[in-house]
Tab-separated table of N, CA and C in Angstrom:
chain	number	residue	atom	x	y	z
A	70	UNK	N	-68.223	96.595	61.814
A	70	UNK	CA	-68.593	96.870	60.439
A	70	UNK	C	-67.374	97.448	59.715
A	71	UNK	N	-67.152	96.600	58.374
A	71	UNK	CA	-66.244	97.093	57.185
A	71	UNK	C	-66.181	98.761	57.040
A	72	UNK	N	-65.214	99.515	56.798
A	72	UNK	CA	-65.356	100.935	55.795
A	72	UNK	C	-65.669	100.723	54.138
A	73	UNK	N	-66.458	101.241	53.797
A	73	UNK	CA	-66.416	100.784	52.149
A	73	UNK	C	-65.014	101.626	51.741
A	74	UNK	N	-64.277	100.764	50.752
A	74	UNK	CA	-63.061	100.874	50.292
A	74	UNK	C	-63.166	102.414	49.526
A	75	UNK	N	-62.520	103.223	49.556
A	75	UNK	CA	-62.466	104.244	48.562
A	75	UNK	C	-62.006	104.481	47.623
A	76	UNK	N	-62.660	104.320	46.447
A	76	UNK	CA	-62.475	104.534	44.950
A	76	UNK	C	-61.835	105.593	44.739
A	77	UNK	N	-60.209	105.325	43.957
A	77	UNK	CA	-59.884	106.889	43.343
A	77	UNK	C	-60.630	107.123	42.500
A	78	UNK	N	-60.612	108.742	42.266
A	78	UNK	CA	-61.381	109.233	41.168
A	78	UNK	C	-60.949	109.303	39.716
A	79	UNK	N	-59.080	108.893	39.789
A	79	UNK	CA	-58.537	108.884	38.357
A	79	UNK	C	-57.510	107.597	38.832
A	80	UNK	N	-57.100	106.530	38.509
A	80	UNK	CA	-56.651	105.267	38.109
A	80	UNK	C	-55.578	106.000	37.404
A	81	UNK	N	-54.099	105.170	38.016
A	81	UNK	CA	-52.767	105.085	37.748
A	81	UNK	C	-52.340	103.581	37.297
A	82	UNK	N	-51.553	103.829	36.396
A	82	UNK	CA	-50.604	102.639	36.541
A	82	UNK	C	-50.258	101.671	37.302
A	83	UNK	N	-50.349	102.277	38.770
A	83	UNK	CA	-50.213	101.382	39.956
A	83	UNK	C	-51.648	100.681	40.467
A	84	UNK	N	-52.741	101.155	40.518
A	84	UNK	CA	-53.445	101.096	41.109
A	84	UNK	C	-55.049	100.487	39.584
A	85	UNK	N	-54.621	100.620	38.334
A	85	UNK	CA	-56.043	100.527	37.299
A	85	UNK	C	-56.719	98.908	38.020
A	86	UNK	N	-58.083	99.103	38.071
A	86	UNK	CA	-59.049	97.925	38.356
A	86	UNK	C	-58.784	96.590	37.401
A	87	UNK	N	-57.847	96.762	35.812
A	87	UNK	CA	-57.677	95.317	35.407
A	87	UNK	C	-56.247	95.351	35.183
A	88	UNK	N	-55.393	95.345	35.895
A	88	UNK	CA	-54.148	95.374	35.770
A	88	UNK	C	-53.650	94.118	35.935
A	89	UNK	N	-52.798	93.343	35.543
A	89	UNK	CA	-52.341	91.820	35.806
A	89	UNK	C	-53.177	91.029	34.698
A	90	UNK	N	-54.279	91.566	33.864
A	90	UNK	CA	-54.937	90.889	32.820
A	90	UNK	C	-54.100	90.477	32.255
A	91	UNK	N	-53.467	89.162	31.515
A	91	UNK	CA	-52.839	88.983	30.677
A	91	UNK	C	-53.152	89.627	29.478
A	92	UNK	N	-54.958	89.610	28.430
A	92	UNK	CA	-54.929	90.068	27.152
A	92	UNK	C	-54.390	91.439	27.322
A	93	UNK	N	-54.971	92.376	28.697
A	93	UNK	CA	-54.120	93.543	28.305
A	93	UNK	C	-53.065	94.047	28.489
A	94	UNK	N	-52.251	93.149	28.900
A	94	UNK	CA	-50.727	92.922	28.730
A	94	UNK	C	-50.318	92.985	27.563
A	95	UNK	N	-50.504	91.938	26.685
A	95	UNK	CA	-50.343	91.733	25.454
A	95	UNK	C	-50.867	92.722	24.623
A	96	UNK	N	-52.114	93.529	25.060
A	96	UNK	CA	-52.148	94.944	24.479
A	96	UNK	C	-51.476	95.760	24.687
A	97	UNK	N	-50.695	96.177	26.000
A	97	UNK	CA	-49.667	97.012	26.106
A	97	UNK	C	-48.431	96.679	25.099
A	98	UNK	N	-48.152	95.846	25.136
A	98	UNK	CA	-46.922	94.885	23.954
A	98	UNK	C	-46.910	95.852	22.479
A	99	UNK	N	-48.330	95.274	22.297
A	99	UNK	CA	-48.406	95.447	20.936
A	99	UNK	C	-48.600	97.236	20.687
A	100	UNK	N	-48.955	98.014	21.168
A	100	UNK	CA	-49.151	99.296	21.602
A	100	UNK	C	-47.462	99.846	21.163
A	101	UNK	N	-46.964	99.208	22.214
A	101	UNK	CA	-45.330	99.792	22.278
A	101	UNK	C	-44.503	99.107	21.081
A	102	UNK	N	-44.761	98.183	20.778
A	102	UNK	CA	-44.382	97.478	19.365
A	102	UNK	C	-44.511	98.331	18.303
A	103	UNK	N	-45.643	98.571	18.357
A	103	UNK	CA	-46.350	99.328	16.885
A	103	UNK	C	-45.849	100.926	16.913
A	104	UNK	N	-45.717	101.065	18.441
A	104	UNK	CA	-45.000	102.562	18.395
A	104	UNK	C	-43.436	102.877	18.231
A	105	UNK	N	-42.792	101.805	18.339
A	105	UNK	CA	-41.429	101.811	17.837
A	105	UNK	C	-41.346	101.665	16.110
A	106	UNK	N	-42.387	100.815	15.761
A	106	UNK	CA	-42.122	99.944	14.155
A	106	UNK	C	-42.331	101.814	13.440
A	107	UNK	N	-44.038	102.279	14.028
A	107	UNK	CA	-43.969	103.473	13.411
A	107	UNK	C	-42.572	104.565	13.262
A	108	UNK	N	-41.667	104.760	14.114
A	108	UNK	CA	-41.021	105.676	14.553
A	108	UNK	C	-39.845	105.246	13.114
A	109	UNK	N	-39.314	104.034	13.334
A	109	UNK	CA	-38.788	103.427	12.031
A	109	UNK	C	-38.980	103.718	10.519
A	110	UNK	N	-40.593	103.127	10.357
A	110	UNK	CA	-41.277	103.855	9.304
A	110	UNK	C	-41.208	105.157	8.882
A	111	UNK	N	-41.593	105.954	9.951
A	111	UNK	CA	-41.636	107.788	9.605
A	111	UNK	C	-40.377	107.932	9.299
A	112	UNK	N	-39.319	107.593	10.037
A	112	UNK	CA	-37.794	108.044	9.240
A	112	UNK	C	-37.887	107.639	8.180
A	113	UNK	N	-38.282	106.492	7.871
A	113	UNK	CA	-38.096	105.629	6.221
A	113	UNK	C	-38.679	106.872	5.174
A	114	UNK	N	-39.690	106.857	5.384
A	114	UNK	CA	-40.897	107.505	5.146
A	114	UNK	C	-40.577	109.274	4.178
A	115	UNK	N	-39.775	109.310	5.336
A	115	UNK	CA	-39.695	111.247	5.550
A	115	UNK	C	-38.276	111.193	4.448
A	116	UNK	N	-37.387	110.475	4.460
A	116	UNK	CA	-36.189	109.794	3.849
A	116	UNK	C	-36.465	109.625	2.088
A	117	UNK	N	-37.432	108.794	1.952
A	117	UNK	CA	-38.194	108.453	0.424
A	117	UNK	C	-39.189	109.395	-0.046
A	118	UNK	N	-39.463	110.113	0.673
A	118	UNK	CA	-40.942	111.135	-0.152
A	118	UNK	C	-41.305	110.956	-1.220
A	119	UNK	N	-40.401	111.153	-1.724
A	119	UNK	CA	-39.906	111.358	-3.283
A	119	UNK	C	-40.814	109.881	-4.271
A	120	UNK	N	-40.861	109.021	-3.467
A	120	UNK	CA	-40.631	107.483	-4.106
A	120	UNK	C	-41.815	106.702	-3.405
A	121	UNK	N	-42.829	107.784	-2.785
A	121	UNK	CA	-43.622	107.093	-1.866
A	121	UNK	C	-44.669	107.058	-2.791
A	122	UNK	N	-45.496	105.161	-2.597
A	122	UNK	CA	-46.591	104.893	-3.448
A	122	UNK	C	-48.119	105.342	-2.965
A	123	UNK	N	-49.175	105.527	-3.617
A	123	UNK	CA	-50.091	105.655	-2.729
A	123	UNK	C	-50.670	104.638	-1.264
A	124	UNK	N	-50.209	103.624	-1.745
A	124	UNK	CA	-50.317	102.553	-0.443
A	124	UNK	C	-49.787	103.666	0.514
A	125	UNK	N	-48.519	103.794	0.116
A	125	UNK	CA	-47.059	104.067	1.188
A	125	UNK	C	-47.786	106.010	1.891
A	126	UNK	N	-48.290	106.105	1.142
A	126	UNK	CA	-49.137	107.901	1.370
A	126	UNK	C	-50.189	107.712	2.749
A	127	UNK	N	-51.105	106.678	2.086
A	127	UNK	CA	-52.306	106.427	3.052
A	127	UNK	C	-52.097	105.713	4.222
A	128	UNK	N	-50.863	104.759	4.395
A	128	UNK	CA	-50.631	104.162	5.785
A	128	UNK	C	-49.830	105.025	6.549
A	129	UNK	N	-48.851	106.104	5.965
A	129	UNK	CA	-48.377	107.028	6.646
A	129	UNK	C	-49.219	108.100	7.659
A	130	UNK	N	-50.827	107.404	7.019
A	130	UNK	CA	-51.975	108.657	7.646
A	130	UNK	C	-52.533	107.657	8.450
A	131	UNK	N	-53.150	106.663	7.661
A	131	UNK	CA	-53.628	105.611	8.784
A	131	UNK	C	-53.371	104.696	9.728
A	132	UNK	N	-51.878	104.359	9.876
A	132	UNK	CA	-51.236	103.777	11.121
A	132	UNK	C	-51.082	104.802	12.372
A	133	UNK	N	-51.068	105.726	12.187
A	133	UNK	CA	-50.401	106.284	13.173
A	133	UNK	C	-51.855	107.182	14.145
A	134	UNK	N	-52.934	106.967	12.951
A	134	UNK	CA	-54.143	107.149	13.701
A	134	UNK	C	-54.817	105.659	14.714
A	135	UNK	N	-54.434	104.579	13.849
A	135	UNK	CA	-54.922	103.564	14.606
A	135	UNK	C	-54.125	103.291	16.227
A	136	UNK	N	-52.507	103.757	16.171
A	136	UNK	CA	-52.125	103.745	17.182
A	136	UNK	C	-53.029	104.715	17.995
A	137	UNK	N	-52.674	105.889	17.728
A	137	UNK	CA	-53.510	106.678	18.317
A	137	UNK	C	-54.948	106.471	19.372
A	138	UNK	N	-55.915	105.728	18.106
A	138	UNK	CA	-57.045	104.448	18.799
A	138	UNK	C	-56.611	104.035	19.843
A	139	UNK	N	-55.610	102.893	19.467
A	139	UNK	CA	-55.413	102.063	20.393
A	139	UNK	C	-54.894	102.458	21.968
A	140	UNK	N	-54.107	103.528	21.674
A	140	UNK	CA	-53.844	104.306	22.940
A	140	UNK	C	-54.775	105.300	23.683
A	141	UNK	N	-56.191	105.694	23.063
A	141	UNK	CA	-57.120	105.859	23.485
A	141	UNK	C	-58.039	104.789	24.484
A	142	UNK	N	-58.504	103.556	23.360
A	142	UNK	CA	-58.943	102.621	23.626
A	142	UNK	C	-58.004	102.065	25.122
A	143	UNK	N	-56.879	102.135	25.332
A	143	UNK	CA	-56.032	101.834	26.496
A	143	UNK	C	-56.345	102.472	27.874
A	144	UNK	N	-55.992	103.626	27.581
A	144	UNK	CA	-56.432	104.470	28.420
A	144	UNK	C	-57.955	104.683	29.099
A	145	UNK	N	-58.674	104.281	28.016
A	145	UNK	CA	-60.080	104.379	29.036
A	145	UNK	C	-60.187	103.020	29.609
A	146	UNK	N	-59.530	101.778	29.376
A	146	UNK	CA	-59.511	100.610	30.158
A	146	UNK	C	-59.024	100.957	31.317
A	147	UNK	N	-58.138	101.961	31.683
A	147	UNK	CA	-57.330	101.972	32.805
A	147	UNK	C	-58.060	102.770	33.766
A	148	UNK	N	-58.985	103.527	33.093
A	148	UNK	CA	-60.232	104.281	34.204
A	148	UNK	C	-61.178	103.836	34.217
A	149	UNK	N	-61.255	102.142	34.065
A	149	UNK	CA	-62.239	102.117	33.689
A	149	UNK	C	-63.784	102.162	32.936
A	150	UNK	N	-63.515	102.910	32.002
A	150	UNK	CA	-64.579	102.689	31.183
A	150	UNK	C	-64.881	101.751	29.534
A	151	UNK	N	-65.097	100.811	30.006
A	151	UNK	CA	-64.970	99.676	29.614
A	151	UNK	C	-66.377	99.774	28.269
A	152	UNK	N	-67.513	100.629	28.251
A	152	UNK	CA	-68.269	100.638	27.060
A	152	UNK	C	-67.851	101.644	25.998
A	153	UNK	N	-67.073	102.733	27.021
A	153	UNK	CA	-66.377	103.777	25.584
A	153	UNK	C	-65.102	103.048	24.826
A	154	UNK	N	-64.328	102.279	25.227
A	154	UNK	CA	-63.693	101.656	25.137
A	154	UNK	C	-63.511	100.721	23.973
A	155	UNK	N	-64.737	100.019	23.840
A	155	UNK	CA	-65.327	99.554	23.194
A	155	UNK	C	-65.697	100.206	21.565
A	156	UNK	N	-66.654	101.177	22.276
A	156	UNK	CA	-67.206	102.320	21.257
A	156	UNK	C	-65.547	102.221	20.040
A	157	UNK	N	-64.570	102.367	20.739
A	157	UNK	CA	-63.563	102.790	19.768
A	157	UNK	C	-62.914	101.608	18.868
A	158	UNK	N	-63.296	100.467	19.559
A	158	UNK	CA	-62.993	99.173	18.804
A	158	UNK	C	-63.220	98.853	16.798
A	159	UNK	N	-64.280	99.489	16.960
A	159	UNK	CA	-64.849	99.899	15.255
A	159	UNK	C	-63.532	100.566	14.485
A	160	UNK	N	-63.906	101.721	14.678
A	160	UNK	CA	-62.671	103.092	14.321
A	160	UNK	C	-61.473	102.104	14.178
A	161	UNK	N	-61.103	101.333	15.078
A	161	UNK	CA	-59.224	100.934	14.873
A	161	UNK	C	-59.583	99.706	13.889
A	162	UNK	N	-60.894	99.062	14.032
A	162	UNK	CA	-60.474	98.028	13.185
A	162	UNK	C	-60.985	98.123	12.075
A	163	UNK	N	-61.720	99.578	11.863
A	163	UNK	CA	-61.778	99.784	10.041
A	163	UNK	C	-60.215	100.544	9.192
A	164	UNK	N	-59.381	101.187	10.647
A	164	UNK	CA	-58.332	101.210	10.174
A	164	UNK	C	-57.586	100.167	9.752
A	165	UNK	N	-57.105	99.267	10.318
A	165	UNK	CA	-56.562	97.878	9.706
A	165	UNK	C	-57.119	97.567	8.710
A	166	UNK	N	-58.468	97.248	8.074
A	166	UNK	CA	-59.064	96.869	7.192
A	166	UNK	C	-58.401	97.734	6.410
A	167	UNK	N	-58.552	99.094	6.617
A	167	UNK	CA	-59.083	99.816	5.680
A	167	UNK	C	-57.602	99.679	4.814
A	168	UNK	N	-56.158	99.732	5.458
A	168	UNK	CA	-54.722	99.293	5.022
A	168	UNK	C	-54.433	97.796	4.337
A	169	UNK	N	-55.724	97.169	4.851
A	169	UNK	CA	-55.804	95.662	3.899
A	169	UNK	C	-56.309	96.231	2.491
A	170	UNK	N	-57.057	96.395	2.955
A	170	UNK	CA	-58.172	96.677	1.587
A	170	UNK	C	-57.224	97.519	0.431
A	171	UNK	N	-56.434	98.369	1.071
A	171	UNK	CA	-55.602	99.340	0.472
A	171	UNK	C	-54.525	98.990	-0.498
A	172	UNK	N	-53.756	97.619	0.374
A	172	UNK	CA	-52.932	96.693	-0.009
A	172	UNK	C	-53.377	95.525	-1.292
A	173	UNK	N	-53.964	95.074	-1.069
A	173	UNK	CA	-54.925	94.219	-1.685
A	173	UNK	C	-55.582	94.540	-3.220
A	174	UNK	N	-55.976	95.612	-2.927
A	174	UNK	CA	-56.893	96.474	-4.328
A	174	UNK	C	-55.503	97.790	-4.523
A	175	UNK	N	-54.949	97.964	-5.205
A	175	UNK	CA	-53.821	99.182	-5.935
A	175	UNK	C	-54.935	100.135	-6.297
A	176	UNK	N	-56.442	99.840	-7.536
A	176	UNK	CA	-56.734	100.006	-8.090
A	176	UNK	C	-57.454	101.365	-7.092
A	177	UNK	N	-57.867	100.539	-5.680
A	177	UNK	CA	-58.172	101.913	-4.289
A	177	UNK	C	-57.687	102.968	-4.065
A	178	UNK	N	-56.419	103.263	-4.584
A	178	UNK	CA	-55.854	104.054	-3.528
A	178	UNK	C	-56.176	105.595	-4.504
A	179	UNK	N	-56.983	105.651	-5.505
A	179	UNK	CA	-57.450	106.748	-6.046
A	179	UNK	C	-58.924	106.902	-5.492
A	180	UNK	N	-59.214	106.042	-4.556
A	180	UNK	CA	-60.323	106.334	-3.920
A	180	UNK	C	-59.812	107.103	-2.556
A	181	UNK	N	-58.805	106.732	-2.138
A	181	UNK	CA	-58.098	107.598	-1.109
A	181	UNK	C	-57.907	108.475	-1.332
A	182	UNK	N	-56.922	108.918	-2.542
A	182	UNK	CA	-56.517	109.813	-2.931
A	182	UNK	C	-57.689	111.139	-3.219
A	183	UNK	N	-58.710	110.380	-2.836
A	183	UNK	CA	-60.363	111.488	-3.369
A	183	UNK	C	-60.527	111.670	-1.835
A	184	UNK	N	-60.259	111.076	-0.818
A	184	UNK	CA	-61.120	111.749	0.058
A	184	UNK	C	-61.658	110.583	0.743
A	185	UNK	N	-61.814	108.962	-0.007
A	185	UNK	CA	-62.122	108.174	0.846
A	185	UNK	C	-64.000	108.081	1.366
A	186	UNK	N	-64.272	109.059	0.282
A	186	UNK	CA	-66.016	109.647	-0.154
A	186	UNK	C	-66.640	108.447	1.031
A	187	UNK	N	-67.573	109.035	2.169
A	187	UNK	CA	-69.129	107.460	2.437
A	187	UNK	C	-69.567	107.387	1.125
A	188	UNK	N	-70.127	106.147	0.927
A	188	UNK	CA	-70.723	105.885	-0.536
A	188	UNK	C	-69.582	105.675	-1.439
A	189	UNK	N	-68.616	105.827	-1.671
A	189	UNK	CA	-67.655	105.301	-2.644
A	189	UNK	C	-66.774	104.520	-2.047
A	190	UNK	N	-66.441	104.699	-0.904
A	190	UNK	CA	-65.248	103.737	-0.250
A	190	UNK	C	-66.368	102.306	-0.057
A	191	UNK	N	-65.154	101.271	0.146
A	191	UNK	CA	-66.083	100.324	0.335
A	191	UNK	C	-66.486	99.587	1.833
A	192	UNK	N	-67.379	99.351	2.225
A	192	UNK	CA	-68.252	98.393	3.334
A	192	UNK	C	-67.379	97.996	4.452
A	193	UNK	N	-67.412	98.192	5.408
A	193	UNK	CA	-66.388	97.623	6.489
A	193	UNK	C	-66.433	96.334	6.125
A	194	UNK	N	-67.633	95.720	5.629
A	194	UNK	CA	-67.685	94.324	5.409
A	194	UNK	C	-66.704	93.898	4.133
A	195	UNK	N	-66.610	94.695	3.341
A	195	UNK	CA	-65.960	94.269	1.913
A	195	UNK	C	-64.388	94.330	2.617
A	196	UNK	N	-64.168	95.487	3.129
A	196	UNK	CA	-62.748	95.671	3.563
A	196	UNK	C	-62.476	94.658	4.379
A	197	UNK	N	-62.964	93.939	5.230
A	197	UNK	CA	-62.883	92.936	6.171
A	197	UNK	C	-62.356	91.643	5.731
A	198	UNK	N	-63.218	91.206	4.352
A	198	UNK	CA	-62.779	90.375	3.362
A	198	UNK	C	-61.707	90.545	2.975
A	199	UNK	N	-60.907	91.690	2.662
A	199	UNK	CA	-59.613	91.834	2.001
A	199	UNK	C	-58.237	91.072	3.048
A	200	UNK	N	-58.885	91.123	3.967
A	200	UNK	CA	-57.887	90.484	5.590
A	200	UNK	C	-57.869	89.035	5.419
């Protein structure tokens, strides 16, 4: 008779249950992509203050949270937990929207500039459209 294999209790780099996935390969990519482009940006960023539009205000807040996501969302793939994981899929992709929508409509970014109100901002669905 077999030993049943023993499960670590915390998943490494060496050892995570979907490692060799190609899509999350290509999520690691884009992860480290987006974390260099930011690093670029913030110098730009910190450099212009002075000259920064409200677009240029609100993605300085909301990119660097969606990374954030996404490096959440990463990390619980790698321990496995594949429904919280999930759970966070929303959150990053009303961020993207929400930088479309931002882009798209000028006329928004005094809705940002308020606070981004439930009830005044618009519909994940409307923002979705702006993509």
């Amino acid at each position: 008779m077999t030993q049943p294999r023993e499960i670590p209790s915390v998943f490494t780099p060496d050892n995570e249950p979907y490692l060799g996935i190609e899509s999350l390969l290509w999520f690691d990519r884009i992860i480290c992509w987006s974390m260099e482009s930011n690093v670029k940006v913030a110098t730009w960023t910190r450099e212009n203050a002075s000259s920064l539009t409200r677009l240029h205000r609100a993605a300085c807040q909301i990119v660097p949270q969606g990374i954030s996501i996404a490096l959440s969302i990463r990390e619980l793939i790698r321990q496995a937990y594949l429904f919280s994981a999930l759970v966070l899929v929303r959150p990053l992709i009303e961020r993207a929207a929400g930088v479309s929508y931002l882009d798209t409509r000028p006329d928004a970014g005094a809705l940002w500039a308020d606070g981004w109100r439930h009830g005044k901002r618009p519909s994940l669905a409307i923002m979705l459209a702006s993509m």
